[in-house]
Short mmCIF file of C-alpha atoms in Angstrom, two decimals:
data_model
loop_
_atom_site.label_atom_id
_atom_site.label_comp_id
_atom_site.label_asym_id
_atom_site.label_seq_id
_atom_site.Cartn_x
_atom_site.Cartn_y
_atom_site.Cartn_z
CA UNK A 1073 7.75 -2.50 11.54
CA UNK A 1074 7.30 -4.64 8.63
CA UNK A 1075 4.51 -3.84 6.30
CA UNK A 1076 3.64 -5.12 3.00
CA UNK A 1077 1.67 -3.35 0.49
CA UNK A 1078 0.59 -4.37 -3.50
CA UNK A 1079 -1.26 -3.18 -6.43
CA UNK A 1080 -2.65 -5.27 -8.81
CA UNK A 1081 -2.72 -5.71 -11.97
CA UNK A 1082 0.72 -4.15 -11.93
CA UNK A 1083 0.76 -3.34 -15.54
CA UNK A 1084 -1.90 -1.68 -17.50
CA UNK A 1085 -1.43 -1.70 -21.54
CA UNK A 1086 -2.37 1.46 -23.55
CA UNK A 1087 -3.28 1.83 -27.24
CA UNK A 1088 -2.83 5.79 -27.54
CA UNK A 1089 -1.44 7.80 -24.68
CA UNK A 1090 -4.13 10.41 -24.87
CA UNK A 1091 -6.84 7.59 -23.75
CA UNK A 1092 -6.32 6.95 -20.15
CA UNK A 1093 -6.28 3.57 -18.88
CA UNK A 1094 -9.31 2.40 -16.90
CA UNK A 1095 -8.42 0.07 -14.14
CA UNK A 1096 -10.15 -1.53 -11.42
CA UNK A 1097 -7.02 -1.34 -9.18
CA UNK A 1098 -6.84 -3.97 -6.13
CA UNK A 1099 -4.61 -2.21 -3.39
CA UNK A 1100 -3.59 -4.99 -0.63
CA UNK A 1101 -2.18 -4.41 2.68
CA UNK A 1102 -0.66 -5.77 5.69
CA UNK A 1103 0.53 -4.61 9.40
CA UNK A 1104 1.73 -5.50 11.83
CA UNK A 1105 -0.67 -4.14 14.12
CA UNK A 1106 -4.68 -2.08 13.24
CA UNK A 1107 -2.99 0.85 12.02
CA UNK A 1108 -5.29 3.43 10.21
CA UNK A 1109 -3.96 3.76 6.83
CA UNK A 1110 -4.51 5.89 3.82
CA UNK A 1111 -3.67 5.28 0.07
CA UNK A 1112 -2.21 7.92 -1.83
CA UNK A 1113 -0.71 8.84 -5.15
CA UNK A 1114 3.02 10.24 -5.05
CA UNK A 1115 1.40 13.74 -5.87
CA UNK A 1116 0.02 13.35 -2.51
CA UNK A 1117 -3.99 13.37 -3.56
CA UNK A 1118 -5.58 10.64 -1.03
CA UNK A 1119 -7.56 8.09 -2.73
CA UNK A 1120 -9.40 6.37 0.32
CA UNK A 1121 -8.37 6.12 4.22
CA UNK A 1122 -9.05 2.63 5.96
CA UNK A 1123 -9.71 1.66 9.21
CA UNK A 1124 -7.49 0.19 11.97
CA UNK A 1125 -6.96 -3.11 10.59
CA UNK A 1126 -3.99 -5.23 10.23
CA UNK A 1127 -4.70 -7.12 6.82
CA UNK A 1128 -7.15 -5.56 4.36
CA UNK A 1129 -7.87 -5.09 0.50
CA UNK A 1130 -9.69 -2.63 -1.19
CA UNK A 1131 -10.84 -2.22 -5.11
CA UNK A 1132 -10.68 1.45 -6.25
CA UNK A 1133 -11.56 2.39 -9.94
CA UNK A 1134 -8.78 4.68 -11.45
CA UNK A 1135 -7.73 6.57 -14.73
CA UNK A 1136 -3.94 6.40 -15.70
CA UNK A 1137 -1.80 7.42 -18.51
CA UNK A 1138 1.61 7.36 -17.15
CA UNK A 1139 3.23 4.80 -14.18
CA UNK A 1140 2.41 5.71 -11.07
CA UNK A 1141 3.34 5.32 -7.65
CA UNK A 1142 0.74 4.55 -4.65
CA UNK A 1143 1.74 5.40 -1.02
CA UNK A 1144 0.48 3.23 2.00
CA UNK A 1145 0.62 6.12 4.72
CA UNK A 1146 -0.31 5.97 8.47
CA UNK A 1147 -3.87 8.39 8.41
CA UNK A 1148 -2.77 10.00 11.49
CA UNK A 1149 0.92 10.72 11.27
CA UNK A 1150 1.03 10.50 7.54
CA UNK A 1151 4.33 8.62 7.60
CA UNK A 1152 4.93 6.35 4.48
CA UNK A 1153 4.66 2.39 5.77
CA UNK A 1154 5.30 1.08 1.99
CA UNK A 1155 4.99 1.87 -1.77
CA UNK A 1156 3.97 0.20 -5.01
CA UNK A 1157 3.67 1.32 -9.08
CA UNK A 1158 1.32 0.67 -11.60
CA UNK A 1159 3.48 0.50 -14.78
CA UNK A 1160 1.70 1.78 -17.86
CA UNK A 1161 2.89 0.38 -21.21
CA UNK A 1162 2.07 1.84 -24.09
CA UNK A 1163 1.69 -0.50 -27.42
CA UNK A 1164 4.16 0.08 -29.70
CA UNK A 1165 2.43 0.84 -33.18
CA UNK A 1166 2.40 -1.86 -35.86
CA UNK A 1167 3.48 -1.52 -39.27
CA UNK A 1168 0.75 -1.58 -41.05
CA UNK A 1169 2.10 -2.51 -44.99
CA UNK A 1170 4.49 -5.02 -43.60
CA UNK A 1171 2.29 -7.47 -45.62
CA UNK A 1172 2.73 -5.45 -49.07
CA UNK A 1173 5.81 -6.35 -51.26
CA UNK A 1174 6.72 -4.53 -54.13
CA UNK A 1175 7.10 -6.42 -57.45
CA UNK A 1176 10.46 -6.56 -57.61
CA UNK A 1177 11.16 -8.31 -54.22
CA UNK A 1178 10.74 -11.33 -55.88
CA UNK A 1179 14.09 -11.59 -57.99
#
């Protein structure tokens, strides 16, 4: 059974890692036949369950601070059809005197 499953954006860019990210994450999905599926992270906590329906998309707001990984599962056996991640980059900190030069930089 081929199924495909994405998350986008698939990167999310953080400031300070203490502020989560707030994403409107798009989950997409596709199988083979109306299966009833669930999303859910890798620490097993279900976001949303779908319908039977072969090809579907669904927005979901979420707060992240580290990558995660999202689970397409069949609802009813909970087997996992597919995964995807939601890297979360965190901005590297800029030097902020970079600009000053001392005096005798000049010579």
């Amino acid at each position: 059974m081929l199924v495909e499953f994405s998350v986008k954006p698939k990167s999310c860019l953080i400031k300070d890692p203490q502020h989560p990210c707030t994403e409107k994450i798009s989950f997409f999905w596709q199988t083979p036949d109306n299966t009833p599926v669930c999303v859910r992270t890798k620490l097993k906590e279900v976001l949303f369950c779908q319908s039977a329906d072969s090809k579907s998309r669904r927005d979901f707001a979420f707060k992240v601070t580290s990558s995660t990984q999202f689970e397409l599962i069949h609802s009813l056996t909970k087997e996992v059809l597919a995964k995807a991640q939601l890297m979360v980059v965190t901005e590297p900190e800029t030097n902020r005197h970079s600009r000053y030069r001392h005096p005798w930089s000049i010579f």
